[in-house]
Every structure is written in structure tokens, then in C-alpha cells.
Coordinates of C-alpha atoms in Angstrom, one line a residue:
M7 CA 112.6 80.8 59.2
T8 CA 111.3 81.3 55.9
T9 CA 111.6 78.6 53.8
A10 CA 112.9 79.5 50.5
P11 CA 109.9 78.9 47.4
E12 CA 113.6 77.8 45.4
S13 CA 116.5 75.8 45.0
G14 CA 119.4 79.0 45.9
V15 CA 116.9 81.9 46.8
R16 CA 118.0 82.9 50.1
A17 CA 115.8 82.6 53.3
I18 CA 114.6 84.7 56.3
E19 CA 115.8 83.4 59.3
A20 CA 114.8 84.9 62.3
A21 CA 114.8 82.9 65.5
A22 CA 112.5 83.6 68.9
T23 CA 113.4 86.8 70.7
P24 CA 115.3 86.0 73.5
T25 CA 112.7 86.2 76.3
R26 CA 115.7 88.0 78.6
F27 CA 116.2 90.9 79.0
A28 CA 119.2 93.4 78.0
R29 CA 121.4 94.8 81.5
G30 CA 121.8 98.1 81.4
W31 CA 120.2 101.3 82.7
H32 CA 116.5 102.0 80.6
C33 CA 114.9 105.5 80.2
L34 CA 111.2 105.5 81.8
G35 CA 110.8 109.1 80.0
L36 CA 111.2 112.3 81.8
A37 CA 111.4 112.5 85.8
E38 CA 109.0 115.7 86.0
R39 CA 106.5 113.3 84.4
F40 CA 106.7 111.9 87.7
R41 CA 107.0 114.3 90.3
D42 CA 103.5 114.9 90.6
G43 CA 102.0 112.8 94.5
K44 CA 100.8 109.9 92.6
P45 CA 101.9 106.4 90.8
H46 CA 102.3 106.4 87.7
S47 CA 102.5 102.2 86.5
I48 CA 104.8 101.6 83.5
H49 CA 104.5 97.7 81.7
A50 CA 108.1 96.7 81.2
F51 CA 110.9 93.5 81.3
G52 CA 107.5 91.6 81.3
Q53 CA 105.4 93.1 84.3
K54 CA 104.2 95.7 86.1
L55 CA 106.4 98.2 87.7
V56 CA 104.5 101.5 89.9
V57 CA 106.8 105.1 89.4
F58 CA 106.1 107.0 92.1
Q59 CA 107.5 110.5 94.1
G60 CA 108.3 110.5 97.8
G61 CA 107.7 113.4 100.0
D62 CA 111.5 113.6 100.3
G63 CA 111.3 114.1 97.0
R64 CA 112.5 110.8 95.2
L65 CA 111.2 108.3 92.8
N66 CA 110.7 105.2 93.0
V67 CA 110.7 102.4 90.5
L68 CA 108.5 99.0 93.3
D69 CA 107.2 95.8 91.1
A70 CA 103.3 97.6 90.8
Y71 CA 101.8 93.6 93.1
C72 CA 101.8 93.7 96.5
R73 CA 103.9 90.9 98.4
H74 CA 100.6 90.9 100.7
M75 CA 97.4 90.4 98.5
G76 CA 97.8 91.1 95.3
G77 CA 96.8 94.4 95.3
D78 CA 97.7 97.2 92.4
L79 CA 100.1 99.8 94.2
S80 CA 99.9 101.6 90.8
Q81 CA 96.3 102.1 91.9
G82 CA 97.0 103.6 95.7
T83 CA 97.8 106.4 97.1
V84 CA 101.1 107.9 98.5
K85 CA 101.5 108.5 101.5
G86 CA 104.0 109.6 103.0
N87 CA 107.5 108.4 101.3
E88 CA 105.8 105.2 101.4
I89 CA 102.8 103.7 97.8
A90 CA 99.7 102.6 100.1
C91 CA 98.6 99.5 98.8
P92 CA 94.1 100.2 97.9
F93 CA 94.0 96.4 99.7
H94 CA 94.8 96.5 102.4
D95 CA 97.2 100.4 103.2
W96 CA 100.8 98.0 103.7
R97 CA 102.8 100.9 102.6
W98 CA 105.9 100.3 100.6
G99 CA 108.8 102.3 100.6
G100 CA 111.3 103.3 97.8
D101 CA 113.9 100.3 99.4
G102 CA 111.1 98.2 98.7
R103 CA 111.1 97.0 103.1
C104 CA 107.4 97.0 104.0
K105 CA 107.3 100.1 106.4
Q106 CA 103.8 99.9 108.0
I107 CA 101.0 98.0 108.5
P108 CA 97.7 100.4 110.2
Y109 CA 95.9 97.5 112.1
S110 CA 98.9 95.3 113.0
R111 CA 101.6 95.9 115.3
R112 CA 104.1 94.4 113.8
V113 CA 105.7 94.6 110.0
P114 CA 107.2 90.8 109.3
L115 CA 110.3 90.7 108.8
R116 CA 110.1 89.2 105.6
A117 CA 107.5 92.0 104.3
R118 CA 110.0 93.2 101.4
T119 CA 109.0 93.6 96.8
A120 CA 111.6 93.9 94.8
A121 CA 113.0 98.0 94.2
W122 CA 114.7 98.7 90.8
P123 CA 117.4 101.0 91.2
T124 CA 116.8 104.1 89.6
L125 CA 118.9 107.4 88.6
D126 CA 117.4 111.1 87.8
Q127 CA 119.8 112.8 85.3
D128 CA 119.7 115.2 82.9
G129 CA 115.5 115.4 83.4
M130 CA 115.4 111.5 82.2
L131 CA 114.7 108.7 85.2
F132 CA 115.9 105.5 84.4
V133 CA 115.4 102.2 86.0
W134 CA 118.4 99.6 85.6
N135 CA 117.4 95.8 84.7
D136 CA 119.6 92.7 85.7
P137 CA 118.8 89.6 85.8
E138 CA 121.2 88.3 87.9
G139 CA 119.6 90.8 89.9
R140 CA 123.3 92.7 90.6
P141 CA 123.7 96.7 91.6
P142 CA 124.5 98.9 88.3
R143 CA 127.9 98.9 87.1
E144 CA 129.7 101.0 87.0
E145 CA 131.5 100.6 83.5
E146 CA 128.3 101.2 82.6
A147 CA 127.8 104.1 83.6
L148 CA 125.8 106.3 81.8
P149 CA 127.4 110.9 80.3
R150 CA 126.3 113.1 81.0
I151 CA 124.0 115.4 78.1
E152 CA 125.4 118.9 77.8
G153 CA 122.6 120.8 77.2
A154 CA 120.5 119.3 79.5
L155 CA 118.4 121.7 81.9
D156 CA 120.7 124.7 80.9
D157 CA 119.0 128.1 80.3
E158 CA 121.1 129.1 77.0
W159 CA 119.4 124.7 75.4
T160 CA 115.6 124.5 74.3
D161 CA 113.7 122.1 77.0
W162 CA 113.4 118.3 76.4
L163 CA 111.0 117.9 73.6
W164 CA 109.9 114.4 74.2
Y165 CA 108.1 112.3 72.6
E166 CA 106.4 108.1 72.4
T167 CA 105.4 105.0 70.7
V168 CA 105.2 101.1 70.6
V169 CA 106.8 99.3 68.3
E170 CA 105.4 95.8 68.3
T171 CA 109.1 94.0 67.2
N172 CA 111.7 93.6 69.2
V173 CA 114.5 96.1 70.8
R174 CA 116.8 94.9 68.1
E175 CA 116.0 96.0 65.7
V176 CA 116.5 99.1 66.6
I177 CA 120.2 99.0 67.5
D178 CA 121.4 98.0 63.2
N179 CA 121.2 101.8 62.4
N180 CA 124.2 103.1 64.1
A181 CA 125.9 100.7 61.4
D182 CA 124.0 101.7 58.6
M183 CA 125.1 103.8 56.6
A184 CA 123.4 103.9 52.7
H185 CA 119.9 104.0 54.7
F186 CA 121.1 107.9 55.0
F187 CA 120.7 108.4 51.5
Y188 CA 117.0 107.0 51.0
V189 CA 115.5 107.6 54.2
H190 CA 116.8 109.9 55.9
L191 CA 117.7 112.0 52.3
T192 CA 121.4 113.2 53.1
F193 CA 124.9 112.6 51.8
P194 CA 127.2 110.0 54.2
T195 CA 130.9 111.6 53.3
Y196 CA 131.8 110.4 56.4
F197 CA 131.1 107.4 57.9
K198 CA 132.8 104.8 61.6
N199 CA 131.9 102.9 63.5
I200 CA 133.9 102.7 66.9
F201 CA 133.1 99.7 69.4
E202 CA 134.4 99.7 72.8
G203 CA 133.4 98.4 76.2
H204 CA 129.5 99.2 76.8
I205 CA 129.2 102.4 74.1
A206 CA 129.1 101.8 70.3
A207 CA 129.7 104.9 68.3
Q208 CA 129.1 106.0 64.9
Y209 CA 130.4 108.8 63.3
M210 CA 129.2 110.6 60.3
N211 CA 129.4 113.9 58.0
G212 CA 126.9 114.7 55.1
K213 CA 125.9 117.3 52.8
A214 CA 122.2 117.6 51.8
R215 CA 120.5 116.8 48.8
E216 CA 119.6 119.9 46.5
D217 CA 117.2 116.6 44.7
A218 CA 115.6 116.9 48.7
R219 CA 115.5 120.6 50.1
P220 CA 112.1 121.8 51.1
R221 CA 110.5 124.8 49.7
L222 CA 111.2 127.2 52.1
P223 CA 110.2 131.0 52.2
E224 CA 113.1 133.0 49.8
G225 CA 115.9 134.3 51.9
S226 CA 115.2 131.1 54.4
P227 CA 118.8 129.4 55.8
Q228 CA 120.0 126.8 53.1
L229 CA 121.5 123.8 55.2
I230 CA 124.4 122.4 54.0
G231 CA 125.3 120.0 55.6
N232 CA 126.1 118.2 59.6
S233 CA 128.2 116.9 61.0
S234 CA 126.9 114.2 64.0
V235 CA 128.3 111.9 66.8
A236 CA 125.9 109.3 67.8
A237 CA 126.4 106.8 70.5
Y238 CA 125.2 104.2 72.9
Y239 CA 125.6 103.5 75.7
G240 CA 124.2 100.0 76.7
P241 CA 122.2 98.8 74.8
S242 CA 118.5 101.0 75.1
F243 CA 120.0 104.8 75.4
M244 CA 121.5 107.0 72.5
T245 CA 122.9 109.5 72.3
D246 CA 123.2 112.0 69.7
E247 CA 125.2 115.1 69.1
I248 CA 124.1 116.7 65.3
T249 CA 125.3 120.3 63.9
Y250 CA 123.3 121.3 61.0
N251 CA 125.8 123.8 59.2
Y252 CA 124.0 126.3 56.8
D253 CA 125.0 129.0 55.3
R254 CA 124.9 131.3 57.4
M255 CA 125.1 129.3 61.0
D256 CA 125.0 126.3 62.4
V257 CA 122.9 125.1 64.8
R258 CA 123.6 122.7 67.3
T259 CA 120.8 119.9 68.1
T260 CA 121.9 116.6 70.7
L261 CA 118.7 113.6 70.2
I262 CA 117.7 111.1 72.7
N263 CA 117.2 107.7 70.5
C264 CA 115.9 105.3 74.0
H265 CA 113.1 102.8 74.2
Y266 CA 112.2 99.7 77.2
P267 CA 111.6 96.6 76.7
I268 CA 107.3 96.3 77.7
D269 CA 107.5 92.2 76.8
A270 CA 109.3 89.8 74.2
N271 CA 107.6 91.3 70.4
S272 CA 106.9 95.4 72.2
F273 CA 109.4 98.5 73.4
V274 CA 107.9 101.9 73.9
L275 CA 110.0 104.2 71.9
Q276 CA 111.3 106.9 73.6
Y277 CA 113.2 110.0 71.7
G278 CA 114.3 113.9 73.2
I279 CA 115.6 116.4 71.8
I280 CA 117.6 120.0 72.8
V281 CA 118.6 122.9 70.6
K282 CA 121.2 125.5 71.8
K283 CA 119.9 128.4 71.1
Q284 CA 121.5 130.7 68.6
D285 CA 123.7 133.9 70.1
G286 CA 122.8 136.9 68.6
L287 CA 119.0 136.6 69.1
D288 CA 117.1 138.1 71.6
E289 CA 115.1 134.7 73.8
E290 CA 111.3 134.7 71.0
A291 CA 114.1 134.9 67.8
A292 CA 116.1 131.8 69.1
M293 CA 113.1 129.6 70.4
E294 CA 110.8 130.0 66.8
V295 CA 114.8 128.6 65.5
A296 CA 115.3 126.0 68.0
K297 CA 112.4 124.9 67.9
T298 CA 112.3 124.7 63.9
Q299 CA 115.0 122.7 63.6
A300 CA 113.9 120.6 66.5
M301 CA 110.9 119.9 64.3
Y302 CA 113.0 119.1 60.8
V303 CA 114.6 116.1 64.0
K304 CA 111.8 114.3 64.9
R305 CA 109.9 114.3 61.3
G306 CA 113.3 113.2 60.7
F307 CA 113.3 110.3 63.2
E308 CA 109.9 109.4 62.7
Q309 CA 111.5 108.1 59.3
D310 CA 113.6 105.5 61.2
V311 CA 110.5 104.6 63.1
Q312 CA 108.1 103.9 60.0
I313 CA 110.7 102.1 58.4
W314 CA 111.0 99.4 62.4
K315 CA 107.5 99.5 62.4
N316 CA 106.7 97.5 59.3
K317 CA 110.3 95.3 58.1
A318 CA 111.6 91.6 58.6
R319 CA 112.7 91.1 61.7
I320 CA 116.1 89.1 60.0
D321 CA 118.7 87.0 62.3
N322 CA 121.5 86.6 58.4
P323 CA 120.7 90.0 56.7
L324 CA 122.2 89.5 53.1
L325 CA 125.5 92.5 53.8
C326 CA 126.7 93.9 50.6
E327 CA 130.6 95.5 51.6
E328 CA 129.0 99.0 51.9
D329 CA 126.8 98.5 54.3
G330 CA 129.5 98.0 57.1
P331 CA 130.1 96.4 60.5
V332 CA 126.4 95.0 61.7
Y333 CA 127.5 91.3 62.6
Q334 CA 129.9 93.0 65.1
L335 CA 127.2 95.3 66.0
R336 CA 125.1 92.6 67.2
R337 CA 128.1 90.8 68.7
W338 CA 128.4 93.9 71.0
Y339 CA 124.7 93.4 71.5
E340 CA 124.9 90.9 72.7
Q341 CA 126.6 91.5 75.4
F342 CA 123.6 93.1 77.4
Y343 CA 122.3 89.4 77.5
V344 CA 124.2 87.1 78.8
D345 CA 125.4 87.1 82.3
V346 CA 128.2 89.5 83.7
A347 CA 130.9 86.4 83.9
D348 CA 129.6 85.1 80.9
I349 CA 130.6 88.6 78.3
E350 CA 133.9 87.2 76.5
P351 CA 136.4 89.4 74.9
E352 CA 134.9 89.9 71.4
M353 CA 131.9 91.9 71.9
V354 CA 133.7 94.5 74.7
E355 CA 137.3 95.3 73.0
R356 CA 137.4 97.6 71.0
F357 CA 136.5 97.0 67.1
E358 CA 137.0 100.0 64.7
Y359 CA 135.8 100.6 61.2
E360 CA 135.2 102.8 58.5
L361 CA 133.9 102.9 55.3
D362 CA 134.7 103.8 52.6
T363 CA 132.2 106.3 51.2
T364 CA 133.3 106.3 47.3
R365 CA 132.0 104.8 45.8
P366 CA 128.0 105.3 47.1
N367 CA 128.4 109.4 46.9
E368 CA 129.5 108.7 43.1
V369 CA 126.0 106.9 42.2
W370 CA 124.4 109.1 44.2
E371 CA 125.7 111.6 43.0
K372 CA 124.5 111.1 39.5
Q373 CA 121.3 110.1 40.8
V374 CA 120.5 113.7 42.4
Q375 CA 121.9 115.3 39.0
D376 CA 119.6 112.4 36.9
N377 CA 116.6 113.8 39.4
L378 CA 117.5 117.6 39.5
A379 CA 117.0 117.0 35.6
A380 CA 114.0 115.4 35.6
K381 CA 113.2 117.8 37.8
A382 CA 114.1 120.8 35.1
A383 CA 112.4 119.5 32.1
A384 CA 108.9 119.0 33.6
K385 CA 108.6 122.8 34.7
A386 CA 109.8 123.7 30.8
T387 CA 107.0 122.2 29.8
E388 CA 104.9 123.0 32.7
G389 CA 102.1 125.5 30.8
K390 CA 102.4 124.9 27.2
A391 CA 100.1 123.2 25.0
P392 CA 101.3 120.4 23.5
V393 CA 102.3 119.7 20.4
A394 CA 99.4 118.3 17.2

């Protein structure tokens, strides 16, 4: 907790970050990354894991350290459907059972290690974490992504970075209307949240800021606005389906925002983008339009990343009427940090909230017009000699 310097000044409160990691599916990255016949080490959930593809094509995730004498399986070798420890060559299957010990007549009955449930879907590899050790819950299933691995859409453009803070800081954006104007330079003209079950959705329409248009070659399409549906499915996987409206076409994109914790105070943030290719264009031209749009989406998301990497954790945010249901969103998020038996109705019951964007847009429109007037005045005086 930050001490207030004087009476009446609100102090920032921040309790210790939880040592428990969220229940749910966590994306480890593109599945193709792990399909090279080699073991891969992953630091996640406060420990080290090993990911490997067996000869049957299945991707497996085990605790990295061999239960025999602690050898690092991520330094071992894939042999058939098993990962062989580099220390004594004990062979571990994807189900966590030791399958053979080459120098021994038999495998001990208790020779088992932790095997993590996995999901290989839409080109991504997911691992299920549950502090209670329960199998994946059907009611917390992940959605299929329209366009993923489809020839009418681009391949995944995938990026990752490490953020040195707790993963909760990412979630708040789902209910944060005002940051779109200041961080992403767009007007949110419609903004609504619906939280229900394991899904927290954000519905938004926006229009472009005239004072923030990038300089483009003459004749380039002009962005008018966009509409989007961004939804978290569980604690760490968000899909954002965005349609960008230009003066001569619409461009559909999907942004994936996902993360997994390294420890209580750092996480790997990943974001992937696919774009639907434009009808009526040849393959080369369609890909060029799609890649340009993907870079635009990437730049916008990285504006958020810059905020997350530098902000303070705050448990008691001081909110105004137009800030949205931040506390309700955090209450929804709590369900993933308690035992299933302790999930309270208010964490999962349907909650809807539509923000009134009238006042913000009136203020923002004036700010934009003032900025445009200032730019015009500055341009009009360019090259003029100063008055003596």
C-alpha cells in the first residue's frame, strides 16, 4: 500500500499478488513451433515444463524434471512417442508414465510424472492449468476461430513479449472505454460489456479521429471507423473480431490476445493476427492489403503493451461514471482463482452494462476540432516571414 503524503489524498492500494495461478486454458504459442521433433522448455506457472511432439504427432506437456534423479527432460531427446531423460535415459510418455528404463528389467509402478492436459486447436497449443488437479471443464471450452488455417484468410502473424507485472493488469482493458481515444486514437461511439459464465465480452463501435490520420499516399483508402467484439474465454485467452470500415471496402481481422504466467509477477504476452483476404484481388494484392492491415492492428495492440509494461498495480482504482464496470469485471475474473466449489453466483451470473458515450464524444469532438484548427493555423504560417 502506498502511503498518502497528506490527509485527504487517496492512496493506491495493492495487495500482494496471488501465488495461485488461474484455472483454465492457457496458450503456449503456435503449435507449429513445437513440431520439430525436439523438446522445448517453457517457464510457466512458477515452474519449468517440457513440450514435445511424439512420433504419433501428438503434442505433449510434462513437468520438465525427471522423477528419477531430477534430470532436465527439456535437454533430452524425443524417442518415438517418449521423451528420454539425458541423465539416465528413462523414457516418459505423454501420459506422464515412465514407459521403459533401458538398463532395468522393469519400470517401478510409481514411476509417474505430471502430465498437463493439452489442446491443439486452430494452429495454437493450449495447456490446462487447475490448482485442484481437475480435468478440463466442458463449460470452459475455447471457441473455434473463424478463418484460422483457412485459405481465404492469412496465416497467423504471431508475436510475444515478456511483461513484468501480474496478469490481471491485462484484463482491465475489457471494460475500459476511455483509453481507446487516448491510447488508440479512435472514438468509441458505442460501448457495452456482457459478463456471463466464463466469458467476458466487450462490444464496441468506433470512428476514426481526423486529427490522427496517418499520412498516406494520395488515393489510399480512408478509414471511417470500426466495429468489434472482444471476448475473454476464461482467464487468459481473448478473441477480438474487428471489422475496419474504409471508404471503399471493409476489412475483417481477428486479433488473439493471450498470455500465460511465468510467475506471480511476470507473464508471456502473445498476440496473433489473421486478416481475411479481399475478394476480387489476385493472391499477391490480397496478401499485401492483409499484411498492411495486420501491421495496423499490431501497432494498435502494442500501444496497450507499452501501458501495461509501465503502469502500477492498483486494487482500488478511482473511477468516474464513464469508466465502465471495472470492479464487476474483476469480480468475474476472481472465479478462476478459487476452487470450483467456491465460485459465487455473482462471479458467473449474467451482467450487462452499456456506457453512455454522449458526454465523452462531445468533449473529444471539440478536442479533435481544436487540434485540426491548430494544425491548419500552423500550416498557414509556414514559410511566412516574421513581422518586424
